[in-house]
């Protein structure tokens, strides 16, 4: 019984390692927070960062489900994850992407927003996505796509994950001009800057080493 408590409980004798139950709650909570940020962005017509941004652009162009595009766009990155970051990271990331996609699609059925300001929404959504990604990173998972690459580059070369994502996001947001007004794109840029600065400041391997 004592061994089971140490393995599955909320405590652990090895302070630097999460239990399976801790990983499960961390991934679920982080995916829900990230999904709320993505849902707010979709309600305001904004473009998110990373592969979510690509999925939003395709969604706005075709009208096909954002969740479907988000899942498909992430598929090629799982190979990099499996080869460079291991099976556990890949499986947890796959689960996080699936959960985030499902929750993002479901949220409009539970939350109705009557009025929304794009710039304020971009800042709030950026913070929510930052918290979601930070939680996933600390449980050795991500929201797929460039997040996988960012985690690998930070682990391998010490490059800040937030700065890697910001560079990629700026490229994606240039493409957003095809589906959104300049004002909406600028608001989306503000959201991406808030998100990635949040990660740059808060996600440092020398400060948080739990796995």
PDB file of C-alpha atoms in Angstrom, residues 54-208:
ATOM      1  CA  UNK A  54      -1.747  27.347 -39.020  1.00  0.00           C
ATOM      2  CA  UNK A  55      -4.888  25.445 -38.026  1.00  0.00           C
ATOM      3  CA  UNK A  56      -6.765  28.721 -37.470  1.00  0.00           C
ATOM      4  CA  UNK A  57      -5.743  30.062 -40.889  1.00  0.00           C
ATOM      5  CA  UNK A  58      -6.902  26.836 -42.586  1.00  0.00           C
ATOM      6  CA  UNK A  59     -10.109  26.883 -40.541  1.00  0.00           C
ATOM      7  CA  UNK A  60     -10.911  30.467 -41.569  1.00  0.00           C
ATOM      8  CA  UNK A  61     -10.136  29.677 -45.230  1.00  0.00           C
ATOM      9  CA  UNK A  62     -12.194  26.482 -45.471  1.00  0.00           C
ATOM     10  CA  UNK A  63     -14.686  26.493 -42.593  1.00  0.00           C
ATOM     11  CA  UNK A  64     -13.537  22.991 -41.624  1.00  0.00           C
ATOM     12  CA  UNK A  65     -13.214  22.224 -37.897  1.00  0.00           C
ATOM     13  CA  UNK A  66     -10.265  23.870 -36.151  1.00  0.00           C
ATOM     14  CA  UNK A  67      -9.817  20.782 -33.978  1.00  0.00           C
ATOM     15  CA  UNK A  68      -9.427  18.544 -37.027  1.00  0.00           C
ATOM     16  CA  UNK A  69      -6.812  20.794 -38.648  1.00  0.00           C
ATOM     17  CA  UNK A  70      -4.971  21.187 -35.339  1.00  0.00           C
ATOM     18  CA  UNK A  71      -4.689  17.430 -34.928  1.00  0.00           C
ATOM     19  CA  UNK A  72      -3.576  16.801 -38.530  1.00  0.00           C
ATOM     20  CA  UNK A  73      -1.008  19.648 -38.651  1.00  0.00           C
ATOM     21  CA  UNK A  74       0.703  18.232 -35.561  1.00  0.00           C
ATOM     22  CA  UNK A  75       1.151  14.704 -36.936  1.00  0.00           C
ATOM     23  CA  UNK A  76       4.560  15.211 -38.675  1.00  0.00           C
ATOM     24  CA  UNK A  77       6.094  16.612 -35.494  1.00  0.00           C
ATOM     25  CA  UNK A  78       5.465  13.437 -33.512  1.00  0.00           C
ATOM     26  CA  UNK A  79       8.283  11.706 -35.419  1.00  0.00           C
ATOM     27  CA  UNK A  80      10.782  14.315 -34.187  1.00  0.00           C
ATOM     28  CA  UNK A  81       9.361  13.964 -30.696  1.00  0.00           C
ATOM     29  CA  UNK A  82       9.635  10.172 -30.733  1.00  0.00           C
ATOM     30  CA  UNK A  83      13.224  10.213 -32.018  1.00  0.00           C
ATOM     31  CA  UNK A  84      14.607  13.082 -29.935  1.00  0.00           C
ATOM     32  CA  UNK A  85      12.453  13.436 -26.818  1.00  0.00           C
ATOM     33  CA  UNK A  86      11.330   9.878 -26.147  1.00  0.00           C
ATOM     34  CA  UNK A  87       8.143   7.820 -26.112  1.00  0.00           C
ATOM     35  CA  UNK A  88       6.797   9.193 -22.811  1.00  0.00           C
ATOM     36  CA  UNK A  89       7.016  12.809 -24.019  1.00  0.00           C
ATOM     37  CA  UNK A  90       5.425  11.873 -27.356  1.00  0.00           C
ATOM     38  CA  UNK A  91       2.521   9.966 -25.798  1.00  0.00           C
ATOM     39  CA  UNK A  92       1.784  12.752 -23.299  1.00  0.00           C
ATOM     40  CA  UNK A  93       1.955  15.357 -26.074  1.00  0.00           C
ATOM     41  CA  UNK A  94      -0.384  13.306 -28.271  1.00  0.00           C
ATOM     42  CA  UNK A  95      -2.872  13.121 -25.393  1.00  0.00           C
ATOM     43  CA  UNK A  96      -2.543  16.866 -24.674  1.00  0.00           C
ATOM     44  CA  UNK A  97      -3.149  17.802 -28.329  1.00  0.00           C
ATOM     45  CA  UNK A  98      -6.182  15.505 -28.507  1.00  0.00           C
ATOM     46  CA  UNK A  99      -7.646  16.860 -25.269  1.00  0.00           C
ATOM     47  CA  UNK A 100      -7.053  20.474 -26.287  1.00  0.00           C
ATOM     48  CA  UNK A 101      -8.681  19.900 -29.684  1.00  0.00           C
ATOM     49  CA  UNK A 102     -11.745  18.235 -28.157  1.00  0.00           C
ATOM     50  CA  UNK A 103     -12.184  20.822 -25.397  1.00  0.00           C
ATOM     51  CA  UNK A 104     -11.751  23.727 -27.841  1.00  0.00           C
ATOM     52  CA  UNK A 105     -14.498  22.285 -30.053  1.00  0.00           C
ATOM     53  CA  UNK A 106     -16.776  21.647 -27.055  1.00  0.00           C
ATOM     54  CA  UNK A 107     -16.383  24.979 -25.229  1.00  0.00           C
ATOM     55  CA  UNK A 108     -18.763  27.032 -27.456  1.00  0.00           C
ATOM     56  CA  UNK A 109     -21.567  24.668 -26.368  1.00  0.00           C
ATOM     57  CA  UNK A 110     -20.952  25.575 -22.710  1.00  0.00           C
ATOM     58  CA  UNK A 111     -19.700  29.180 -22.810  1.00  0.00           C
ATOM     59  CA  UNK A 112     -21.368  31.974 -24.792  1.00  0.00           C
ATOM     60  CA  UNK A 113     -19.587  35.324 -25.274  1.00  0.00           C
ATOM     61  CA  UNK A 114     -21.830  38.224 -26.306  1.00  0.00           C
ATOM     62  CA  UNK A 115     -19.178  40.913 -26.789  1.00  0.00           C
ATOM     63  CA  UNK A 116     -15.420  40.699 -27.159  1.00  0.00           C
ATOM     64  CA  UNK A 117     -12.572  43.188 -27.669  1.00  0.00           C
ATOM     65  CA  UNK A 118      -9.838  41.737 -29.944  1.00  0.00           C
ATOM     66  CA  UNK A 119      -6.816  43.401 -28.307  1.00  0.00           C
ATOM     67  CA  UNK A 120      -7.868  42.581 -24.734  1.00  0.00           C
ATOM     68  CA  UNK A 121      -8.783  39.065 -25.824  1.00  0.00           C
ATOM     69  CA  UNK A 122      -5.372  38.593 -27.473  1.00  0.00           C
ATOM     70  CA  UNK A 123      -3.557  39.552 -24.268  1.00  0.00           C
ATOM     71  CA  UNK A 124      -5.787  37.386 -22.051  1.00  0.00           C
ATOM     72  CA  UNK A 125      -5.617  34.421 -24.439  1.00  0.00           C
ATOM     73  CA  UNK A 126      -1.829  34.780 -24.662  1.00  0.00           C
ATOM     74  CA  UNK A 127      -1.563  34.540 -20.879  1.00  0.00           C
ATOM     75  CA  UNK A 128      -3.927  31.548 -20.742  1.00  0.00           C
ATOM     76  CA  UNK A 129      -1.993  29.743 -23.460  1.00  0.00           C
ATOM     77  CA  UNK A 130       1.236  30.602 -21.659  1.00  0.00           C
ATOM     78  CA  UNK A 131      -0.026  29.020 -18.444  1.00  0.00           C
ATOM     79  CA  UNK A 132      -1.280  25.987 -20.364  1.00  0.00           C
ATOM     80  CA  UNK A 133       2.010  25.447 -22.171  1.00  0.00           C
ATOM     81  CA  UNK A 134       4.035  26.068 -19.026  1.00  0.00           C
ATOM     82  CA  UNK A 135       2.047  23.403 -17.192  1.00  0.00           C
ATOM     83  CA  UNK A 136       2.542  20.937 -20.036  1.00  0.00           C
ATOM     84  CA  UNK A 137       6.271  21.651 -20.305  1.00  0.00           C
ATOM     85  CA  UNK A 138       6.656  20.994 -16.589  1.00  0.00           C
ATOM     86  CA  UNK A 139       5.022  17.602 -17.030  1.00  0.00           C
ATOM     87  CA  UNK A 140       7.266  16.838 -20.031  1.00  0.00           C
ATOM     88  CA  UNK A 141       4.572  17.368 -22.652  1.00  0.00           C
ATOM     89  CA  UNK A 142       3.625  20.089 -25.129  1.00  0.00           C
ATOM     90  CA  UNK A 143       0.881  21.140 -27.522  1.00  0.00           C
ATOM     91  CA  UNK A 144       2.769  19.590 -30.406  1.00  0.00           C
ATOM     92  CA  UNK A 145       4.183  21.233 -33.494  1.00  0.00           C
ATOM     93  CA  UNK A 146       6.805  23.892 -32.911  1.00  0.00           C
ATOM     94  CA  UNK A 147       6.403  23.335 -29.166  1.00  0.00           C
ATOM     95  CA  UNK A 148       8.106  19.960 -29.634  1.00  0.00           C
ATOM     96  CA  UNK A 149      10.924  21.624 -31.569  1.00  0.00           C
ATOM     97  CA  UNK A 150      11.206  24.394 -28.970  1.00  0.00           C
ATOM     98  CA  UNK A 151      11.501  21.931 -26.079  1.00  0.00           C
ATOM     99  CA  UNK A 152      14.118  19.916 -27.987  1.00  0.00           C
ATOM    100  CA  UNK A 153      16.205  22.985 -28.828  1.00  0.00           C
ATOM    101  CA  UNK A 154      16.054  24.222 -25.239  1.00  0.00           C
ATOM    102  CA  UNK A 155      17.087  20.808 -23.900  1.00  0.00           C
ATOM    103  CA  UNK A 156      19.796  20.329 -26.554  1.00  0.00           C
ATOM    104  CA  UNK A 157      21.252  23.814 -27.025  1.00  0.00           C
ATOM    105  CA  UNK A 158      19.811  25.894 -24.186  1.00  0.00           C
ATOM    106  CA  UNK A 159      17.816  28.107 -26.570  1.00  0.00           C
ATOM    107  CA  UNK A 160      14.838  29.665 -24.806  1.00  0.00           C
ATOM    108  CA  UNK A 161      11.665  27.836 -25.890  1.00  0.00           C
ATOM    109  CA  UNK A 162       9.671  31.079 -25.838  1.00  0.00           C
ATOM    110  CA  UNK A 163      12.025  32.815 -28.259  1.00  0.00           C
ATOM    111  CA  UNK A 164      12.038  29.847 -30.657  1.00  0.00           C
ATOM    112  CA  UNK A 165       8.236  29.854 -30.699  1.00  0.00           C
ATOM    113  CA  UNK A 166       8.094  33.634 -31.132  1.00  0.00           C
ATOM    114  CA  UNK A 167      10.240  33.458 -34.290  1.00  0.00           C
ATOM    115  CA  UNK A 168       7.981  30.773 -35.767  1.00  0.00           C
ATOM    116  CA  UNK A 169       4.829  32.639 -34.707  1.00  0.00           C
ATOM    117  CA  UNK A 170       5.846  35.795 -36.524  1.00  0.00           C
ATOM    118  CA  UNK A 171       6.153  33.800 -39.760  1.00  0.00           C
ATOM    119  CA  UNK A 172       2.687  32.256 -39.239  1.00  0.00           C
ATOM    120  CA  UNK A 173       1.136  35.626 -38.456  1.00  0.00           C
ATOM    121  CA  UNK A 174       2.430  37.088 -41.724  1.00  0.00           C
ATOM    122  CA  UNK A 175       0.278  34.467 -43.460  1.00  0.00           C
ATOM    123  CA  UNK A 176      -2.713  35.580 -41.374  1.00  0.00           C
ATOM    124  CA  UNK A 177      -3.053  38.686 -43.544  1.00  0.00           C
ATOM    125  CA  UNK A 178      -4.728  36.394 -46.089  1.00  0.00           C
ATOM    126  CA  UNK A 179      -7.668  35.708 -43.768  1.00  0.00           C
ATOM    127  CA  UNK A 180      -7.859  38.653 -41.349  1.00  0.00           C
ATOM    128  CA  UNK A 181      -7.737  42.444 -41.283  1.00  0.00           C
ATOM    129  CA  UNK A 182      -4.478  44.204 -40.387  1.00  0.00           C
ATOM    130  CA  UNK A 183      -5.926  45.212 -36.996  1.00  0.00           C
ATOM    131  CA  UNK A 184      -6.814  41.609 -36.144  1.00  0.00           C
ATOM    132  CA  UNK A 185      -3.356  40.451 -37.246  1.00  0.00           C
ATOM    133  CA  UNK A 186      -1.702  43.108 -35.073  1.00  0.00           C
ATOM    134  CA  UNK A 187      -3.837  41.993 -32.118  1.00  0.00           C
ATOM    135  CA  UNK A 188      -2.753  38.420 -32.836  1.00  0.00           C
ATOM    136  CA  UNK A 189       0.879  39.550 -32.841  1.00  0.00           C
ATOM    137  CA  UNK A 190       0.321  41.156 -29.428  1.00  0.00           C
ATOM    138  CA  UNK A 191      -1.094  37.865 -28.145  1.00  0.00           C
ATOM    139  CA  UNK A 192       1.875  35.924 -29.514  1.00  0.00           C
ATOM    140  CA  UNK A 193       4.348  38.326 -27.889  1.00  0.00           C
ATOM    141  CA  UNK A 194       2.563  38.058 -24.527  1.00  0.00           C
ATOM    142  CA  UNK A 195       2.500  34.249 -24.762  1.00  0.00           C
ATOM    143  CA  UNK A 196       6.142  33.816 -25.712  1.00  0.00           C
ATOM    144  CA  UNK A 197       7.519  36.410 -23.296  1.00  0.00           C
ATOM    145  CA  UNK A 198       5.567  34.623 -20.573  1.00  0.00           C
ATOM    146  CA  UNK A 199       7.251  31.355 -21.527  1.00  0.00           C
ATOM    147  CA  UNK A 200      10.681  32.943 -21.918  1.00  0.00           C
ATOM    148  CA  UNK A 201      10.516  34.373 -18.402  1.00  0.00           C
ATOM    149  CA  UNK A 202       8.890  31.409 -16.656  1.00  0.00           C
ATOM    150  CA  UNK A 203      10.097  28.274 -18.481  1.00  0.00           C
ATOM    151  CA  UNK A 204      13.706  27.756 -17.427  1.00  0.00           C
ATOM    152  CA  UNK A 205      15.167  24.307 -16.900  1.00  0.00           C
ATOM    153  CA  UNK A 206      17.528  25.620 -14.224  1.00  0.00           C
ATOM    154  CA  UNK A 207      14.582  26.703 -12.076  1.00  0.00           C
ATOM    155  CA  UNK A 208      12.224  23.748 -12.480  1.00  0.00           C
TER     156      UNK A 208
END
